Coordinates of C-alpha atoms and ligand atoms in Angstrom, one line a residue:
X1 CA 44.4 157.9 195.9
X2 CA 47.5 157.9 198.2
X3 CA 50.9 158.0 196.4
X4 CA 52.7 154.7 196.0
X5 CA 56.2 154.8 197.4
X6 CA 59.5 153.4 195.9
X7 CA 63.1 154.0 196.4
X8 CA 63.5 154.6 192.8
X9 CA 61.1 155.5 189.9
X10 CA 62.5 155.1 186.3
X11 CA 60.7 156.8 183.6
X12 CA 61.1 154.9 180.3
X13 CA 62.0 151.2 179.9
X14 CA 64.4 151.3 176.9
X15 CA 67.9 150.0 177.3
X16 CA 68.8 152.8 179.6
X17 CA 65.8 152.6 181.7
X18 CA 65.3 148.8 182.0
X19 CA 69.0 148.2 182.8
X20 CA 68.9 151.0 185.5
X21 CA 65.8 149.6 187.0
X22 CA 67.3 146.0 187.2
X23 CA 70.5 147.2 188.6
X24 CA 68.6 149.3 191.3
X25 CA 66.6 146.2 192.2
X26 CA 69.8 144.0 192.4
X27 CA 71.2 146.5 194.8
X28 CA 68.2 146.1 197.1
X29 CA 66.2 149.1 196.1
X30 CA 62.3 149.0 195.4
X31 CA 61.7 150.2 191.8
X32 CA 58.8 151.2 189.7
X33 CA 59.3 151.6 185.9
X34 CA 56.9 153.7 183.8
X35 CA 56.4 153.0 180.1
X36 CA 54.0 154.7 177.7
X37 CA 54.7 152.2 174.8
X38 CA 56.0 148.7 175.2
X39 CA 58.6 147.4 177.7
X40 CA 62.0 147.6 176.0
X41 CA 61.5 151.0 174.4
X42 CA 62.5 151.9 170.8
X43 CA 65.5 149.6 170.8
X44 CA 63.8 146.3 171.4
X45 CA 60.4 147.1 169.7
X46 CA 61.2 149.5 166.8
X47 CA 64.9 149.9 166.5
X48 CA 68.0 147.8 167.1
X49 CA 66.4 144.4 167.5
X50 CA 63.8 144.3 164.7
X51 CA 66.2 145.9 162.2
X52 CA 68.7 143.2 163.0
X53 CA 66.1 140.7 162.2
X54 CA 65.3 142.4 158.9
X55 CA 69.0 142.6 158.1
X56 CA 69.4 138.9 158.6
X57 CA 66.7 138.3 156.1
X58 CA 68.5 140.7 153.7
X59 CA 71.8 138.5 154.3
X60 CA 69.9 135.3 153.6
X61 CA 68.5 136.9 150.4
X62 CA 71.9 138.0 149.5
X63 CA 73.2 134.4 149.9
X64 CA 70.4 133.0 147.7
X65 CA 71.5 135.5 145.1
X66 CA 75.0 134.1 145.4
X67 CA 74.0 130.4 145.6
X68 CA 75.7 129.5 142.4
X69 CA 79.0 130.6 143.7
X70 CA 78.7 127.9 146.4
X71 CA 77.5 125.3 143.8
X72 CA 74.0 125.3 145.1
X73 CA 71.3 125.3 142.5
X74 CA 68.0 126.5 143.7
X75 CA 64.9 126.3 141.7
X76 CA 62.5 129.2 141.5
X77 CA 62.7 131.0 144.7
X78 CA 61.0 134.2 146.2
X79 CA 61.7 136.5 149.0
X80 CA 58.5 137.7 150.7
X81 CA 59.2 141.0 152.5
X82 CA 55.9 140.8 154.5
X83 CA 57.1 137.6 156.1
X84 CA 60.5 139.2 156.9
X85 CA 58.7 142.0 158.7
X86 CA 56.5 139.5 160.5
X87 CA 59.5 137.5 161.6
X88 CA 61.1 140.8 162.8
X89 CA 57.9 141.5 164.8
X90 CA 58.1 138.1 166.5
X91 CA 61.8 138.7 167.3
X92 CA 60.9 142.1 168.9
X93 CA 57.9 140.7 170.7
X94 CA 60.0 137.9 172.2
X95 CA 62.7 140.4 173.4
X96 CA 60.2 142.9 174.8
X97 CA 58.5 139.9 176.7
X98 CA 62.0 139.1 178.0
X99 CA 62.1 142.6 179.7
X100 CA 58.8 141.9 181.3
X101 CA 60.2 138.6 182.6
X102 CA 63.2 140.4 184.0
X103 CA 61.1 142.9 185.6
X104 CA 59.1 140.2 187.4
X105 CA 62.3 138.3 188.4
X106 CA 63.6 141.5 189.9
X107 CA 60.2 142.4 191.6
X108 CA 60.1 145.7 189.5
X109 CA 56.7 147.2 189.3
X110 CA 55.8 148.1 185.6
X111 CA 53.4 151.0 185.5
X112 CA 51.9 151.6 182.1
X113 CA 51.3 155.2 181.2
X114 CA 53.0 158.5 180.6
X115 CA 55.1 160.0 183.4
X116 CA 55.4 163.7 184.3
X117 CA 57.7 165.1 187.1
X118 CA 55.5 166.9 189.6
X119 CA 58.2 167.5 192.2
X120 CA 61.9 166.4 192.6
X121 CA 60.6 163.3 194.2
X122 CA 57.2 162.8 192.7
X123 CA 56.1 161.5 189.3
X124 CA 52.5 161.5 188.1
X125 CA 51.5 158.7 185.7
X126 CA 48.6 159.1 183.3
X127 CA 47.5 155.8 182.0
X128 CA 44.3 154.1 180.4
X129 CA 42.8 153.8 183.9
X130 CA 43.4 157.4 185.0
X131 CA 46.2 159.1 186.9
X132 CA 48.3 157.9 189.9
X133 CA 51.1 159.4 191.8
X134 CA 54.4 157.7 192.5
X135 CA 56.8 159.0 195.1
X136 CA 60.6 158.1 195.1
X137 CA 63.8 158.9 196.8
X138 CA 65.5 159.1 193.5
X139 CA 64.1 159.3 189.9
X140 CA 65.9 158.1 186.7
X141 CA 64.7 159.6 183.5
X142 CA 65.2 157.5 180.4
X143 CA 62.7 158.7 177.9
X144 CA 64.9 158.3 174.9
X145 CA 64.6 159.9 171.5
X146 CA 62.5 160.1 168.4
X147 CA 63.3 160.4 164.7
X148 CA 63.9 164.0 163.5
X149 CA 62.6 165.2 160.2
X150 CA 63.6 168.2 158.0
X151 CA 61.9 171.5 158.3
X152 CA 58.6 171.5 156.4
X153 CA 58.6 167.7 156.0
X154 CA 56.1 165.6 158.1
X155 CA 56.8 162.0 158.7
X156 CA 53.3 160.3 157.9
X157 CA 54.7 156.7 158.2
X158 CA 53.0 156.0 154.8
X159 CA 55.0 158.0 152.2
X160 CA 57.5 159.8 154.3
X161 CA 58.6 157.2 156.8
X162 CA 61.0 156.9 159.7
X163 CA 62.7 154.0 161.1
X164 CA 59.9 153.5 163.6
X165 CA 57.4 153.1 160.7
X166 CA 59.7 151.2 158.4
X167 CA 59.9 148.2 160.8
X168 CA 56.2 147.8 160.7
X169 CA 55.3 148.3 156.9
X170 CA 55.0 145.0 155.4
X171 CA 55.3 146.1 151.7
X172 CA 58.3 147.3 149.9
X173 CA 57.9 150.5 147.8
X174 CA 58.5 150.7 144.0
X175 CA 61.3 153.0 144.8
X176 CA 62.9 154.6 147.9
X177 CA 64.9 157.7 148.5
X178 CA 66.8 157.5 151.9
X179 CA 67.7 160.9 153.3
X180 CA 70.8 160.6 155.5
X181 CA 73.6 158.0 155.3
X182 CA 74.1 157.4 159.1
X183 CA 73.5 154.0 160.6
X184 CA 69.7 154.1 160.1
X185 CA 70.0 155.2 156.4
X186 CA 72.7 152.5 155.5
X187 CA 71.0 149.7 157.3
X188 CA 67.6 150.4 155.7
X189 CA 69.2 151.0 152.2
X190 CA 70.7 147.5 152.7
X191 CA 67.4 145.9 153.6
X192 CA 65.3 147.3 150.8
X193 CA 68.1 147.0 148.4
X194 CA 68.2 143.3 149.1
X195 CA 64.6 143.0 148.3
X196 CA 65.0 144.6 144.9
X197 CA 63.8 148.0 145.7
X198 CA 65.8 150.8 143.6
X199 CA 67.3 152.8 146.3
X200 CA 68.9 156.2 146.3
X201 CA 70.7 157.5 149.4
X202 CA 71.3 161.3 149.8
X203 CA 73.8 162.5 152.4
X204 CA 74.5 166.0 153.1
X205 CA 78.2 165.5 154.2
X206 CA 80.8 164.4 151.7
X207 CA 80.7 160.6 152.7
X208 CA 78.4 157.9 153.9
X209 CA 78.7 157.1 157.6
X210 CA 80.5 160.3 158.1
X211 CA 81.4 159.7 161.6
X212 CA 83.4 156.7 160.6
X213 CA 87.0 156.5 159.2
X214 CA 87.3 157.9 155.7
X215 CA 88.5 154.6 154.3
X216 CA 85.5 152.8 155.8
X217 CA 83.1 155.2 154.2
X218 CA 84.7 154.8 150.9
X219 CA 84.6 151.0 150.9
X220 CA 80.9 150.9 151.9
X221 CA 79.9 153.4 149.3
X222 CA 81.8 151.4 146.7
X223 CA 80.1 148.1 147.8
X224 CA 76.6 149.7 148.0
X225 CA 77.1 151.2 144.5
X226 CA 78.2 147.8 143.1
X227 CA 75.1 146.3 144.4
X228 CA 73.1 148.8 142.3
X229 CA 72.2 151.5 144.8
X230 CA 72.7 155.2 144.0
X231 CA 74.8 156.9 146.6
X232 CA 74.9 160.6 146.5
X233 CA 76.9 162.6 149.0
X234 CA 77.3 166.4 149.4
X235 CA 73.7 166.8 148.6
X236 CA 71.3 169.4 150.1
X237 CA 67.7 168.2 150.3
X238 CA 65.5 171.3 149.9
X239 CA 62.0 170.1 149.7
X240 CA 59.9 166.9 149.8
X241 CA 56.5 167.3 148.1
X242 CA 53.9 165.0 146.4
X243 CA 55.1 163.9 142.9
X244 CA 54.6 161.7 139.9
X245 CA 56.0 158.5 141.5
X246 CA 54.6 159.4 144.9
X247 CA 57.1 162.1 146.1
X248 CA 59.4 164.6 144.7
X249 CA 62.6 165.4 146.5
X250 CA 64.2 168.5 145.5
X251 CA 67.9 168.7 146.0
X252 CA 70.9 170.9 145.5
X253 CA 74.0 169.0 144.2
X254 CA 77.2 170.7 143.2
X255 CA 75.4 174.1 143.0
X256 CA 72.7 172.7 140.7
X257 CA 69.0 172.2 141.5
X258 CA 67.6 168.6 140.8
X259 CA 64.4 166.8 141.2
X260 CA 64.3 163.1 142.2
X261 CA 61.2 161.0 142.3
X262 CA 60.4 158.0 144.5
X263 CA 57.4 156.2 146.0
X264 CA 58.7 156.5 149.4
X265 CA 61.1 158.5 151.3
X266 CA 62.9 157.2 154.5
X267 CA 63.9 160.1 156.8
X268 CA 67.2 159.1 158.4
X269 CA 68.6 162.4 159.5
X270 CA 69.1 161.7 163.1
X271 CA 67.1 161.6 166.4
X272 CA 65.9 164.3 168.8
X273 CA 65.6 163.7 172.5
X274 CA 62.1 163.0 173.8
X275 CA 61.7 165.4 176.7
X276 CA 58.5 167.3 175.9
X277 CA 55.9 167.1 178.5
X278 CA 58.2 165.6 181.1
X279 CA 58.0 168.6 183.4
X280 CA 61.8 169.3 183.3
X281 CA 61.6 173.1 182.9
X282 CA 59.2 173.6 185.9
X283 CA 61.6 171.8 188.2
X284 CA 64.7 173.5 186.7
X285 CA 66.3 170.4 185.3
X286 CA 69.0 171.9 183.2
X287 CA 69.2 171.0 179.5
X288 CA 71.1 172.2 176.5
X289 CA 69.6 172.1 172.9
X290 CA 66.9 169.6 174.2
X291 CA 69.5 167.3 175.7
X292 CA 69.5 166.9 179.5
X293 CA 72.7 168.0 181.2
X294 CA 74.2 165.3 183.4
X295 CA 77.4 164.8 185.6
X296 CA 79.6 161.8 185.9
X297 CA 77.1 159.8 188.1
X298 CA 74.3 160.8 185.6
X299 CA 72.7 163.1 188.2
X300 CA 71.0 166.1 186.6
X301 CA 71.2 169.7 187.9
X302 CA 68.4 168.6 190.3
X303 CA 69.6 166.5 193.2
X304 CA 67.9 163.1 193.1
X305 CA 66.9 163.3 189.5
X306 CA 69.1 161.4 187.2
X307 CA 68.9 161.1 183.3
X308 CA 70.4 158.3 181.0
X309 CA 70.4 157.4 177.5
X310 CA 69.6 159.2 174.2
X311 CA 67.9 162.1 176.1
X312 CA 71.4 163.0 177.5
X313 CA 72.8 163.1 173.9
X314 CA 76.5 162.1 173.3
X315 CA 76.4 158.9 171.4
X316 CA 72.7 157.9 170.9
X317 CA 73.4 154.2 171.3
X318 CA 71.6 151.4 173.3
X319 CA 74.9 150.1 174.8
X320 CA 75.9 153.5 176.0
X321 CA 72.5 153.9 177.6
X322 CA 72.8 150.7 179.4
X323 CA 76.3 151.7 180.7
X324 CA 74.8 154.9 182.0
X325 CA 71.9 153.2 183.6
X326 CA 74.2 151.1 185.7
X327 CA 76.2 154.2 186.8
X328 CA 73.0 155.9 187.8
X329 CA 71.7 152.9 189.7
X330 CA 74.9 152.4 191.6
X331 CA 75.3 156.0 192.4
X332 CA 71.6 156.0 193.8
X333 CA 72.5 152.9 195.9
X334 CA 75.4 154.8 197.4
X335 CA 78.2 153.2 195.5
X336 CA 81.0 155.0 193.7
X337 CA 80.5 153.8 190.2
X338 CA 83.2 154.3 187.5
X339 CA 82.0 157.0 185.1
X340 CA 81.1 155.9 181.5
X341 CA 84.1 156.2 179.3
X342 CA 82.7 158.0 176.3
X343 CA 86.0 157.6 174.4
X344 CA 85.7 153.8 174.4
X345 CA 82.1 153.1 173.1
X346 CA 82.0 150.9 170.1
X347 CA 80.2 152.2 167.1
X348 CA 78.5 149.5 165.1
X349 CA 76.5 149.6 161.9
X350 CA 74.9 146.2 160.8
X351 CA 74.6 146.6 157.1
X352 CA 76.4 144.3 154.7
X353 CA 79.4 144.6 155.1
X354 CA 79.2 145.4 158.7
X355 CA 81.0 148.5 160.2
X356 CA 82.5 148.7 163.6
X357 CA 84.9 151.2 165.2
X358 CA 86.2 152.4 168.4
X359 CA 88.4 155.4 169.3
X360 CA 89.9 157.9 166.9
X361 CA 89.7 157.8 163.1
X362 CA 93.0 158.0 161.3
X363 CA 92.4 161.6 160.4
X364 CA 91.4 162.6 163.9
X365 CA 94.4 160.8 165.4
X366 CA 96.7 162.7 163.1
X367 CA 95.2 166.1 164.0
X368 CA 96.0 165.4 167.6
X369 CA 99.6 166.1 166.7
X370 CA 101.1 162.8 167.6
X371 CA 103.2 160.5 165.4
X372 CA 100.9 157.6 164.6
X373 CA 101.4 154.1 163.3
X374 CA 98.7 152.6 161.0
X375 CA 98.2 148.9 160.2
X376 CA 95.7 147.5 157.7
X377 CA 94.8 143.9 156.9
X378 CA 92.3 143.2 154.0
X379 CA 89.8 140.2 154.4
X380 CA 91.0 139.0 151.0
X381 CA 94.1 137.8 152.7
X382 CA 92.3 136.2 155.8
X383 CA 91.7 132.4 155.2
X384 CA 88.3 132.3 157.1
X385 CA 87.0 135.3 155.1
X386 CA 88.0 133.6 151.9
X387 CA 86.5 130.2 153.0
X388 CA 83.2 132.1 154.0
X389 CA 83.1 134.0 150.7
X390 CA 83.1 137.2 152.7
X391 CA 86.3 139.0 151.4
X392 CA 85.0 142.5 151.3
X393 CA 86.5 144.7 153.9
X394 CA 89.5 145.3 156.1
X395 CA 90.6 145.9 159.6
X396 CA 92.7 149.0 160.5
X397 CA 94.6 149.7 163.6
X398 CA 95.7 153.3 164.5
X399 CA 98.2 153.6 167.3
X400 CA 100.6 156.0 168.9
X401 CA 103.9 155.3 167.2
X402 CA 106.1 155.9 170.3
X403 CA 104.0 154.2 173.1
X404 CA 102.0 151.6 171.0
X405 CA 98.8 153.0 172.6
X406 CA 95.8 151.8 170.5
X407 CA 94.0 155.1 169.5
X408 CA 91.4 153.8 167.2
X409 CA 90.3 150.6 165.3
X410 CA 88.1 150.5 162.2
X411 CA 86.6 147.5 160.8
X412 CA 84.4 147.0 157.8
X413 CA 83.5 143.4 156.8
X414 CA 81.8 140.3 157.9
X415 CA 81.1 140.1 161.8
X416 CA 83.0 143.5 162.3
X417 CA 80.5 144.1 165.1
X418 CA 81.5 141.1 167.0
X419 CA 85.3 141.6 166.4
X420 CA 85.5 145.2 167.7
X421 CA 85.3 144.0 171.3
X422 CA 88.8 142.6 171.3
X423 CA 89.9 146.2 171.0
X424 CA 87.2 147.6 173.5
X425 CA 88.7 145.2 176.1
X426 CA 92.3 146.0 175.0
X427 CA 91.7 149.8 175.4
X428 CA 90.1 149.2 178.8
X429 CA 93.2 147.4 179.9
X430 CA 95.3 149.9 178.3
X431 CA 96.9 147.3 176.1
X432 CA 99.5 148.3 173.6
X433 CA 100.1 147.0 170.1
X434 CA 102.7 144.4 171.7
X435 CA 100.2 142.9 173.9
X436 CA 97.9 142.3 171.0
X437 CA 100.6 140.6 169.0
X438 CA 101.5 138.4 171.9
X439 CA 97.9 137.2 172.2
X440 CA 97.4 134.0 170.2
X441 CA 94.6 134.4 167.8
X442 CA 92.8 131.1 166.8
X443 CA 93.3 130.1 163.2
X444 CA 91.4 130.3 160.9
X445 CA 89.2 133.2 162.3
X446 CA 88.2 136.6 161.0
X447 CA 89.7 137.9 164.2
X448 CA 93.2 137.1 162.8
X449 CA 92.8 140.3 160.9
X450 CA 93.1 142.0 164.2
X451 CA 96.4 140.4 164.9
X452 CA 97.7 141.0 161.4
X453 CA 96.6 144.6 161.3
X454 CA 98.3 145.1 164.7
X455 CA 101.4 143.3 163.3
X456 CA 101.2 145.6 160.2
X457 CA 101.3 148.7 162.4
X458 CA 104.6 147.5 163.8
X459 CA 105.8 146.5 160.3
X460 CA 105.7 142.8 161.0
X461 CA 102.6 141.5 159.2
X462 CA 103.1 137.9 158.1
X463 CA 100.2 137.2 155.7
X464 CA 100.4 140.3 153.5
Ligands
NAD501 P1 72.9 160.0 162.2 O1 73.0 161.3 162.9 O2 73.9 158.8 162.6 O3 73.0 160.2 160.8 C1 72.2 161.1 160.1 C2 72.8 161.4 158.8 O4 72.0 162.3 158.0 C3 74.2 162.1 158.9 O5 75.1 161.6 158.2 C4 73.8 163.6 158.5 O6 75.0 164.2 157.9 C5 72.7 163.3 157.4 N1 71.8 164.3 157.2 C6 71.3 165.3 158.1 N2 70.5 166.3 157.5 C7 70.5 165.9 156.1 C8 70.0 166.5 155.1 N3 69.2 167.6 155.1 N4 70.1 165.9 153.8 C9 71.0 164.8 153.7 N5 71.5 164.2 154.7 C10 71.3 164.8 156.0 O7 71.4 159.5 162.5 P2 70.6 158.2 162.2 O8 71.3 157.3 161.2 O9 69.2 158.8 161.8 O10 70.5 157.5 163.5 C11 70.0 158.2 164.7 C12 70.8 157.7 165.9 O11 70.5 156.3 166.2 C13 72.2 157.9 165.8 O12 72.8 158.4 167.0 C14 72.7 156.6 165.5 O13 74.0 156.3 166.0 C15 71.7 155.6 166.2 N6 71.6 154.4 165.6 C16 72.5 153.5 165.7 C17 72.5 152.4 165.0 C18 73.5 151.3 165.2 O14 74.3 151.5 166.1 N7 73.7 150.3 164.3 C19 71.4 152.1 164.2 C20 70.4 153.0 164.1 C21 70.5 154.2 164.7

């Protein structure tokens, strides 16, 4: 069969791929997008979106548990985890259908199957109905990533599960050990914890969410512990094997060997790029430790082949992938896109309380050798937070003392993931502390904590 010709072929339809495809189509290019799973990739189907639905359920369960605090008497109530998972699947399906709709709207050809590079402008797609060949002037690779495991531990998605499996399993285990306290580990610990599962979180580094500011990690660990979860940091996991309760996890903590038991283990130790079988080596597409090397326009070492999203490493985040997809599309269309600003990517974790940050942590800002100003504002002093009954957390602003440049912002608390964007925009516009304090923040809002923490950095906080 003759090859079908397109201006651009996109391999993978996760956030990096589908956004790149749509932007290419908007710019007048003909586009085919290849997908071996479901449109929307891991994010829409097995990651960001279904977990947010599960976390919403956990939040509602949490509110029921606190009903008396609000003077609400509820009779006997139950929280059915199977129904939470079913709702989460419906949410994911709806969003994935949305991608198909957007493809139709933008006249993008969706090609089901697995793509392999055959030449710098040729992709072979193997699908249910056989193989076909697509030719393109440019190719955008966006094949994403998959959960990593530990050496010698197989993820079977029954006893040893990953985030991919966890979003599909409708039953909660009798007990759960979460290995890794990054975003995946903390979000699932929250979900299972809300449904009454005894949860133990094991983290190799000295604190939970180790990429976040130290104060944020400390508060989150305190809140999770108070809720009854066991949080253990500085722990080395040696082995996972069948055991009495289901699995035995052998660890080393403070130089001593220990054995922990649980019915299930959730592996949340990071993700690895999905590049196997793509044909990168044969074409000489450069990569380093499995991550595809790209320049500022997302072009790889092979002219005309671009790569975006998790497979390129740096922050493995959907919103970073989308931004890279736009850059690649615009570069292919002959525009001069502004490269992604990797120093201004918000980091968000959607557990309760939520965590969001941008820029440098206080410790990192200090090591840069500049004199810094730090302002904090606790949600206990924020009227809206008190009214909502969501007083756990704070907002912290780290700035250059001399210039007022905002170096980093760290939020832990209700709706932190929404509030961070004030500072994302501020940093894009190179706003200083002064500009934030001269911006009137509506009262009463959680966002007033942003104003107050900024005032605090200048020694002018009003409400504390
Ligand atoms: P991660 O890299 O963020 O966290 C993994 C954690 O596991 C780290 O803290 C690491 O120190 C720890 N770890 C590694 N080996 C260990 C061991 N042997 N024993 C104990 N702990 C160990 O990875 P993740 O949480 O799995 O998430 C994967 C990727 O997906 C990340 O890039 C993350 O940012 C992204 N993600 C983001 C969100 C979000 O933005 N809300 C949600 C889920 C995933």
